[in-house]
Short mmCIF file of C-alpha atoms in Angstrom, two decimals:
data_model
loop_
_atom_site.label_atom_id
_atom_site.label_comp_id
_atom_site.label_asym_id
_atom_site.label_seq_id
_atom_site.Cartn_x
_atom_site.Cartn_y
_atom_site.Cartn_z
CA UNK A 1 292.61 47.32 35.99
CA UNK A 2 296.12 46.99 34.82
CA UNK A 3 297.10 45.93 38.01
CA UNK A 4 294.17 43.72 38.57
CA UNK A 5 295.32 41.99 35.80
CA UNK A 6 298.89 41.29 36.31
CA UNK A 7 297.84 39.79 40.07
CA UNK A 8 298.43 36.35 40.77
CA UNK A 9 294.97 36.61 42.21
CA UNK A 10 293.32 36.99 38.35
CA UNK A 11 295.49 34.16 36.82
CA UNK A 12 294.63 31.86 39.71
CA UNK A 13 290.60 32.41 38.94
CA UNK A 14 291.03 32.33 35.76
CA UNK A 15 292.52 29.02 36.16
CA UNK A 16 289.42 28.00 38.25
CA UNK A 17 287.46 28.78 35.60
CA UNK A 18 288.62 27.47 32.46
CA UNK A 19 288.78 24.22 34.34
CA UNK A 20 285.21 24.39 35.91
CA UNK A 21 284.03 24.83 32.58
CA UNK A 22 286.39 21.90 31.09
CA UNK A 23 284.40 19.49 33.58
CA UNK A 24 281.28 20.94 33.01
CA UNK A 25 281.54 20.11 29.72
CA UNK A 26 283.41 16.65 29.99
CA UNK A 27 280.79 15.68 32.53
CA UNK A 28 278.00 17.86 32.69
CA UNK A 29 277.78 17.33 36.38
CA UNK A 30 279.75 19.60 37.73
CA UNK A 31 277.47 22.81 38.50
CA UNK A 32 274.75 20.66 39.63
CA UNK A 33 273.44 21.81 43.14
CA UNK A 34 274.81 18.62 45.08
CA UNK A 35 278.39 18.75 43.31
CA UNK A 36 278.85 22.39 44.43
CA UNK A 37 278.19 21.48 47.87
CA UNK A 38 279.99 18.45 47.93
CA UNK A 39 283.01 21.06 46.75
CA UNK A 40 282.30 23.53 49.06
CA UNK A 41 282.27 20.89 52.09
CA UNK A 42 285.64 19.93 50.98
CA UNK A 43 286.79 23.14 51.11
CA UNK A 44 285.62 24.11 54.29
CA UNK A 45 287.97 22.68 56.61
CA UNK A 46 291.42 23.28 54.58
CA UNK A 47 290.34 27.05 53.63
CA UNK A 48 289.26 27.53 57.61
CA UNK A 49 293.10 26.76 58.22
CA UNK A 50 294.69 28.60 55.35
CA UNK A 51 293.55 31.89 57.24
CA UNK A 52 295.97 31.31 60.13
CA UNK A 53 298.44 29.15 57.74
CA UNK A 54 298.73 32.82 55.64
CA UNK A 55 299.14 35.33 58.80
CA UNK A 56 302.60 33.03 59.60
CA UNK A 57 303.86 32.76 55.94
CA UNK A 58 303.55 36.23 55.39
CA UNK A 59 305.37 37.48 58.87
CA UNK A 60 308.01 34.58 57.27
CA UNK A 61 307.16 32.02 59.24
CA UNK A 62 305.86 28.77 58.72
CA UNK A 63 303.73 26.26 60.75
CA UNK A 64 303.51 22.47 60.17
CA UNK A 65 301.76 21.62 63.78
CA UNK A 66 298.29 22.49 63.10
CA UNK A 67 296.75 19.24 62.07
CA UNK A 68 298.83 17.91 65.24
CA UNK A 69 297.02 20.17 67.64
CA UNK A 70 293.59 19.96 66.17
CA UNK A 71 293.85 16.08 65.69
CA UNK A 72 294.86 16.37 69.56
CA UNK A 73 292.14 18.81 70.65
CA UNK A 74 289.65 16.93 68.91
CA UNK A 75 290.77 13.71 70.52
CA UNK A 76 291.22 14.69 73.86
CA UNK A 77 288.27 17.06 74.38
CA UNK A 78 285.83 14.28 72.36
CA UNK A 79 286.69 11.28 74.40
CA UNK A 80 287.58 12.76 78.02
CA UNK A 81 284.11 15.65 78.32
CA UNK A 82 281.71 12.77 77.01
CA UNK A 83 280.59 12.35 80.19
CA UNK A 84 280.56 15.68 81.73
CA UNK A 85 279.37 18.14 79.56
CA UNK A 86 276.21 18.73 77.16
CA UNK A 87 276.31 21.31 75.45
CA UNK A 88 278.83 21.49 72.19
CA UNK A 89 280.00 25.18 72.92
CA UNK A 90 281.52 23.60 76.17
CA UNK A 91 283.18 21.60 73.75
CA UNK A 92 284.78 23.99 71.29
CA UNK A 93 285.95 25.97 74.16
CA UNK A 94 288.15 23.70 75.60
CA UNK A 95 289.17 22.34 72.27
CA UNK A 96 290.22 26.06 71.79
CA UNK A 97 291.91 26.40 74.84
CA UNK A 98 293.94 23.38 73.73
CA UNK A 99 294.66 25.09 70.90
CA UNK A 100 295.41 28.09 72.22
CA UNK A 101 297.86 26.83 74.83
CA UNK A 102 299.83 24.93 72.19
CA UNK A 103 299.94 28.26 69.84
CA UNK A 104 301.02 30.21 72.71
CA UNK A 105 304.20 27.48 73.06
CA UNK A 106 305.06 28.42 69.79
CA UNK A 107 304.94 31.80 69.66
CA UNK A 108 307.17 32.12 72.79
CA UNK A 109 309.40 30.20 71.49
CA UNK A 110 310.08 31.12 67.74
CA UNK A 111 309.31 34.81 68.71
CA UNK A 112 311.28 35.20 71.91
CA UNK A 113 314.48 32.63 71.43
CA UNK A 114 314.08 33.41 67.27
CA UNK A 115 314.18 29.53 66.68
CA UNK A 116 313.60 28.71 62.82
CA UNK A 117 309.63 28.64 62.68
CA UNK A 118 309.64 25.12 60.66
CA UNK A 119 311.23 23.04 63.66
CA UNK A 120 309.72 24.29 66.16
CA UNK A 121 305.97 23.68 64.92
CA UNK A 122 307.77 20.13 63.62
CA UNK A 123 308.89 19.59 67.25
CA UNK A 124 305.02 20.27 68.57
CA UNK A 125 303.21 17.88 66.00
CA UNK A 126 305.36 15.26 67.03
CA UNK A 127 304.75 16.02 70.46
CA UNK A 128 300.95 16.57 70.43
CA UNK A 129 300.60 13.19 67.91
CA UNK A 130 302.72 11.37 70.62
CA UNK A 131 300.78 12.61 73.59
CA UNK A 132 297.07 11.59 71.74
CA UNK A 133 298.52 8.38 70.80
CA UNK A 134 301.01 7.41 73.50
CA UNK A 135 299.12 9.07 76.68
CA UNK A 136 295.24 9.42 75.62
CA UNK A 137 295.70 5.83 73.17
CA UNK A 138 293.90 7.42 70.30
CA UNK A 139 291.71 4.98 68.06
CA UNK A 140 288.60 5.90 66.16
CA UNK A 141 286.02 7.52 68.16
CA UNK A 142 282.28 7.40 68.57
CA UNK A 143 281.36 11.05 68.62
CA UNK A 144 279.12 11.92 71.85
CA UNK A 145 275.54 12.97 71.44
CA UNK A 146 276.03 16.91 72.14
CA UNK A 147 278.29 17.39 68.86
CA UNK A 148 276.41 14.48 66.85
CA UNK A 149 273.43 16.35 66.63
CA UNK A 150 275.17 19.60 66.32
CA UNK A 151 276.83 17.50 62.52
CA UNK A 152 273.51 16.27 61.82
CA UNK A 153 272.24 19.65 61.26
CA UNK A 154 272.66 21.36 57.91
CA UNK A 155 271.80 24.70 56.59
CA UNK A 156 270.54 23.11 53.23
CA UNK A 157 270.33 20.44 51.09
CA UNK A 158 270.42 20.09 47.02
CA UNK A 159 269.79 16.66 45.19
CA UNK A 160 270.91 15.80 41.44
CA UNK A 161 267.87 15.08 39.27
CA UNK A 162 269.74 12.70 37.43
CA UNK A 163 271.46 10.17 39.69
CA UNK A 164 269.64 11.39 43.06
CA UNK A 165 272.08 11.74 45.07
CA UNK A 166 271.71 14.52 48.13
CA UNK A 167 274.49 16.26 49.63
CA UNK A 168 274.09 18.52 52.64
CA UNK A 169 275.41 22.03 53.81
CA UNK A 170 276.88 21.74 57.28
CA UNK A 171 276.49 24.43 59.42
CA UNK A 172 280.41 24.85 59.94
CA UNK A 173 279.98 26.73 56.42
CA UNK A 174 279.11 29.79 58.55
CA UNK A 175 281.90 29.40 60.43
CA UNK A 176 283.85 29.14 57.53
CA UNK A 177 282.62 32.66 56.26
CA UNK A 178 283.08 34.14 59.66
CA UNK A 179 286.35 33.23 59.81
CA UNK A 180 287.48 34.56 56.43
CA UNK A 181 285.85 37.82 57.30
CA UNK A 182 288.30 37.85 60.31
CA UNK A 183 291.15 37.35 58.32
CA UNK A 184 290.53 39.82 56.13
CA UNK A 185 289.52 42.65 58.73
CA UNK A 186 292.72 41.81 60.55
CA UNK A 187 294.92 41.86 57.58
CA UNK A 188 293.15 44.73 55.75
CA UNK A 189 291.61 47.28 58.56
CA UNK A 190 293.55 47.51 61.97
CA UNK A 191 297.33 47.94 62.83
CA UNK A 192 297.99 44.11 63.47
CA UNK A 193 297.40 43.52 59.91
CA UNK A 194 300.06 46.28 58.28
CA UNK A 195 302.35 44.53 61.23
CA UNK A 196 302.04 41.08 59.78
CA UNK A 197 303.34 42.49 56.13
CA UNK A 198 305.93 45.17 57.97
CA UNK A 199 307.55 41.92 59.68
CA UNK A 200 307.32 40.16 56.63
CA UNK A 201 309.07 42.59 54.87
CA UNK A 202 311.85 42.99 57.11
CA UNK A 203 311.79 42.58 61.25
CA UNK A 204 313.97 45.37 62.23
CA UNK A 205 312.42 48.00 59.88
CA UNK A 206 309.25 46.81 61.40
CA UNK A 207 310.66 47.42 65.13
CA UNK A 208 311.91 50.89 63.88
CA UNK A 209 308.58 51.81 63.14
CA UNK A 210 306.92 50.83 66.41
CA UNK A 211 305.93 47.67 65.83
CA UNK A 212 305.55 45.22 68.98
CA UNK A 213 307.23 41.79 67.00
CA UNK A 214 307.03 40.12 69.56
CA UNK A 215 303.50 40.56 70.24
CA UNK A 216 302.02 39.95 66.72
CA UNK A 217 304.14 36.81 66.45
CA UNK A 218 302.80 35.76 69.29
CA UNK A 219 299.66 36.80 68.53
CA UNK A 220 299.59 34.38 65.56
CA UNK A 221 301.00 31.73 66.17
CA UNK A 222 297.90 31.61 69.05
CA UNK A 223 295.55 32.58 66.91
CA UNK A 224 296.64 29.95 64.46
CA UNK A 225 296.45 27.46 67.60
CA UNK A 226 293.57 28.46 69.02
CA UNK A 227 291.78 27.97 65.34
CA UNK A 228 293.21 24.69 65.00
CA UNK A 229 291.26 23.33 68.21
CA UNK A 230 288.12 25.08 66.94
CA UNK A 231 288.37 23.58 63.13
CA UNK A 232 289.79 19.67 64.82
CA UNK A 233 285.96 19.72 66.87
CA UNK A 234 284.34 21.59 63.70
CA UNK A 235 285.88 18.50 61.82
CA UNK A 236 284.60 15.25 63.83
CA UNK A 237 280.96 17.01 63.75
CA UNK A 238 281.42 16.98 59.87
CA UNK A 239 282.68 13.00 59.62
CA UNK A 240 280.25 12.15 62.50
CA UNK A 241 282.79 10.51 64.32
CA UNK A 242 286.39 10.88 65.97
CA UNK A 243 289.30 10.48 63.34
CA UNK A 244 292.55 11.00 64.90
CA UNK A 245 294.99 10.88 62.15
CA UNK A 246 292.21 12.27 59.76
CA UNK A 247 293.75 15.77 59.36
CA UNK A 248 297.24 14.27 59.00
CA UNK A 249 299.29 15.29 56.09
CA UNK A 250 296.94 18.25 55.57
CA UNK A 251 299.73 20.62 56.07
CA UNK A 252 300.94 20.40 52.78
CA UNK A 253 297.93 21.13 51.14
CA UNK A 254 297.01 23.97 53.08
CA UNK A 255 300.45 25.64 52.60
CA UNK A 256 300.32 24.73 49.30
CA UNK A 257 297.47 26.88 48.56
CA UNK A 258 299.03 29.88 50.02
CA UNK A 259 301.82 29.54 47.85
CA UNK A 260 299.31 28.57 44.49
CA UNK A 261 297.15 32.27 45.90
CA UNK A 262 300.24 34.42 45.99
CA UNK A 263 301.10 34.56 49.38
CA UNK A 264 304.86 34.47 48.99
CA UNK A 265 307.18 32.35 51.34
CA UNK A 266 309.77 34.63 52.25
CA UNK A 267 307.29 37.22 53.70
CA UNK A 268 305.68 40.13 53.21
CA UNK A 269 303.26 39.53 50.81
CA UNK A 270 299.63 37.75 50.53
CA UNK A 271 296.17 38.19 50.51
CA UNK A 272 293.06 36.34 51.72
CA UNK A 273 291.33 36.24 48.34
CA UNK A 274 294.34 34.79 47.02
CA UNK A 275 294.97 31.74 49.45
CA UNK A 276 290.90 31.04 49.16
CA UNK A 277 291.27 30.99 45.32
CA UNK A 278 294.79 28.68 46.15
CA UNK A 279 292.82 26.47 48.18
CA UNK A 280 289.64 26.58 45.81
CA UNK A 281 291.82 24.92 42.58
CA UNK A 282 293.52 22.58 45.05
CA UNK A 283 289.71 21.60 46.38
CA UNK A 284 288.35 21.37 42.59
CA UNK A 285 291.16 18.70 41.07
CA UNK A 286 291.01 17.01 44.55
CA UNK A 287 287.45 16.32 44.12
CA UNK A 288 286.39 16.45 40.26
CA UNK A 289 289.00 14.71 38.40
CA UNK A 290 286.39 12.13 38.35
CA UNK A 291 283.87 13.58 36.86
CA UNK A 292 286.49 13.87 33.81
CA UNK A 293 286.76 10.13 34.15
CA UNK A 294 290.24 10.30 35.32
CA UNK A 295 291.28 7.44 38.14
CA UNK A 296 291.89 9.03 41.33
CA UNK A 297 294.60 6.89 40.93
CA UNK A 298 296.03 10.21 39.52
CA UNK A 299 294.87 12.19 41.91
CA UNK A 300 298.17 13.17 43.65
CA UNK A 301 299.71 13.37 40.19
CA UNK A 302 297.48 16.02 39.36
CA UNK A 303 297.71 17.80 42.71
CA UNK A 304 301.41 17.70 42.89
CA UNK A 305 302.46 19.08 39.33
CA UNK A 306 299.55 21.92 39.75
CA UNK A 307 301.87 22.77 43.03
CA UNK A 308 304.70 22.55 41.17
CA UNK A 309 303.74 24.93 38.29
CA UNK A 310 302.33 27.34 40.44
CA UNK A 311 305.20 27.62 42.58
CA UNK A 312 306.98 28.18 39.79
CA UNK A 313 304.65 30.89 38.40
CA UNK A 314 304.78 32.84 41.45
CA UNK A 315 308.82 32.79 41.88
CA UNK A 316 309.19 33.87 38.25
CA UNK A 317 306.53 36.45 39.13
CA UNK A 318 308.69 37.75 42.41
CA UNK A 319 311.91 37.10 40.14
CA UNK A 320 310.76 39.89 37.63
CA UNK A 321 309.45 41.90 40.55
CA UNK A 322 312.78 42.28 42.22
CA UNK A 323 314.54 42.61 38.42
CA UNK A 324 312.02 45.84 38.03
CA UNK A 325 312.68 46.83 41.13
CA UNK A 326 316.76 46.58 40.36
CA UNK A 327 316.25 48.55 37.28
CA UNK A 328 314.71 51.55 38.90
CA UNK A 329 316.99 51.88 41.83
CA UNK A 330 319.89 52.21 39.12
CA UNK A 331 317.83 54.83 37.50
CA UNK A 332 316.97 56.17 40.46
CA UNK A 333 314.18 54.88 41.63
CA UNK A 334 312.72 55.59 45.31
CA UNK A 335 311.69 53.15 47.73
CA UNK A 336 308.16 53.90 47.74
CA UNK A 337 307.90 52.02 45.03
CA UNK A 338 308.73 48.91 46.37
CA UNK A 339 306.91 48.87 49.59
CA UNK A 340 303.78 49.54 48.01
CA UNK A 341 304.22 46.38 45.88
CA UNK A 342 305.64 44.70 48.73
CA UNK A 343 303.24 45.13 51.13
CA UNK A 344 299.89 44.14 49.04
#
């Protein structure tokens, strides 16, 4: 409980709370049935990228080129298979081979030349944006008829009785909680997981033990790929139509919430629940500032000093960490210690 407690995890919900009960109040709107989906649809597609976003940032990595390679898979597998193909799992296949072929470039090269992490993935977003614009002329798409009906289905739908507005559950929500699963059975059940936090923690102690490095970092930076092509084609079914430069800038957000949920940025530490929760305040002042009848003028205002202070938060969390941790190796502390805090 103690523990539980003193997690960044807890503060970050509580957070959520306090201010979903601050708009509820202000507005009265906010747990109606069509607000919580209209949340939850905003959340979708930046919490279906935190997964992969969080397997980097723990191993100490960091990738920037997602939005790049989904914007590109979208693009390229939207306006080039119109034609050929019919059904929409032909579709997010080759999207995800995209993906997956642009992850793979990464991971070769960051884990087998040890380039920093941040230029490379810079140095593939600016490739795959110039190849959709430059070769493939990207413009605002009309989606084909395969995915179109695939985005006008919906698992549900909930109307406000006061102003009547509906909003509608896509079915990419299942995808959503698929995915999460995933991340959390790899991270929390199998040997690629307690490899992600052992190279986190530090590379050549991982090595030491066994661990293939080169493997799981290439491993995720393909999976992270691969994902990318598979949420860029989740995306345009969502919008009903082809947005190139609609996931640009997304980056930020998404590692943003990683940071806000505890997952720290030098490695080695993180948890799903905590990016979701990261991602979940992030979603909330994105989307309901208005309902407190603030101009979304302020929007970014908001956003940005919330990023700020939890930043903050979390370095003077790992700040006393490491200060506890110096205090019982001069009293003699042992190691175990450490790597259990380290590692969860």
């Amino acid at each position: 409980m103690q523990k539980t407690v003193k997690s960044t995890e807890f503060y970050v919900a509580l957070i959520i709370l306090l201010l979903c009960m601050a708009i509820q109040v202000k507005s009265g709107q906010f747990f109606t049935g069509n607000n919580l989906v209209d949340v939850v649809r905003a959340f979708l597609v930046p919490a279906m990228f935190c997964i992969g976003e969080m397997f980097i940032i723990i191993t100490g990595g960091v990738d920037v080129s997602f939005p790049a390679i989904a914007s590109l898979s979208m693009f390229v597998v939207c306006s080039q298979l119109e034609d050929v193909a019919s059904n929409p799992l032909v579709f997010f296949g080759v999207a995800m081979f995209i993906g997956l072929m642009v992850g793979i470039l990464n991971g070769v090269i960051i884990a087998r030349f040890k380039f920093p992490a941040l230029i490379v993935t810079l140095g593939t977003s600016s490739i795959c944006f110039g190849i959709m614009q430059g070769v493939f002329k990207s413009r605002e798409y009309p989606l084909c008829a395969p995915l179109k009906e695939l985005g006008e289905m919906k698992l549900f739908s909930a109307t406000n009785p006061v102003s009547g507005l509906t909003s509608n559950m896509p079915i990419g929500f299942i995808l959503m909680i698929l995915l999460i699963f995933l991340g959390w059975f790899i991270l929390n059940r199998t040997m690629l997981g307690r490899g992600i936090y052992a190279i986190g923690g530090d590379v050549k102690a991982a090595q030491r033990a066994g661990f293939n490095v080169f493997g799981i970092l290439l491993f995720i930076y393909a999976f992270s790929g691969c994902m990318a092509g598979l949420i860029g084609i989740l995306r345009s079914t969502m919008l009903l139509a082809v947005h190139p430069n609609n996931l640009e800038g997304m980056e930020m957000t998404v590692i943003a919430a990683c940071v806000l949920g505890g997952v720290r940025m030098t490695g080695g530490k993180g948890s799903v629940l905590g990016a979701m929760l990261g991602m979940a305040l992030l979603t909330i002042v994105d989307n309901s500032l208005i309902l407190l009848g603030i101009s979304t003028v302020w929007q970014k205002v908001f956003t940005g000093a919330i990023i700020i202070i939890g930043t903050a938060a979390s370095a003077i969390q790992a700040k006393r960490n490491e200060r506890k941790l110096a205090i019982k190796m001069s009293e003699g502390g042992n190691w175990y210690g450490y790597n259990q805090t380290c590692n969860k």
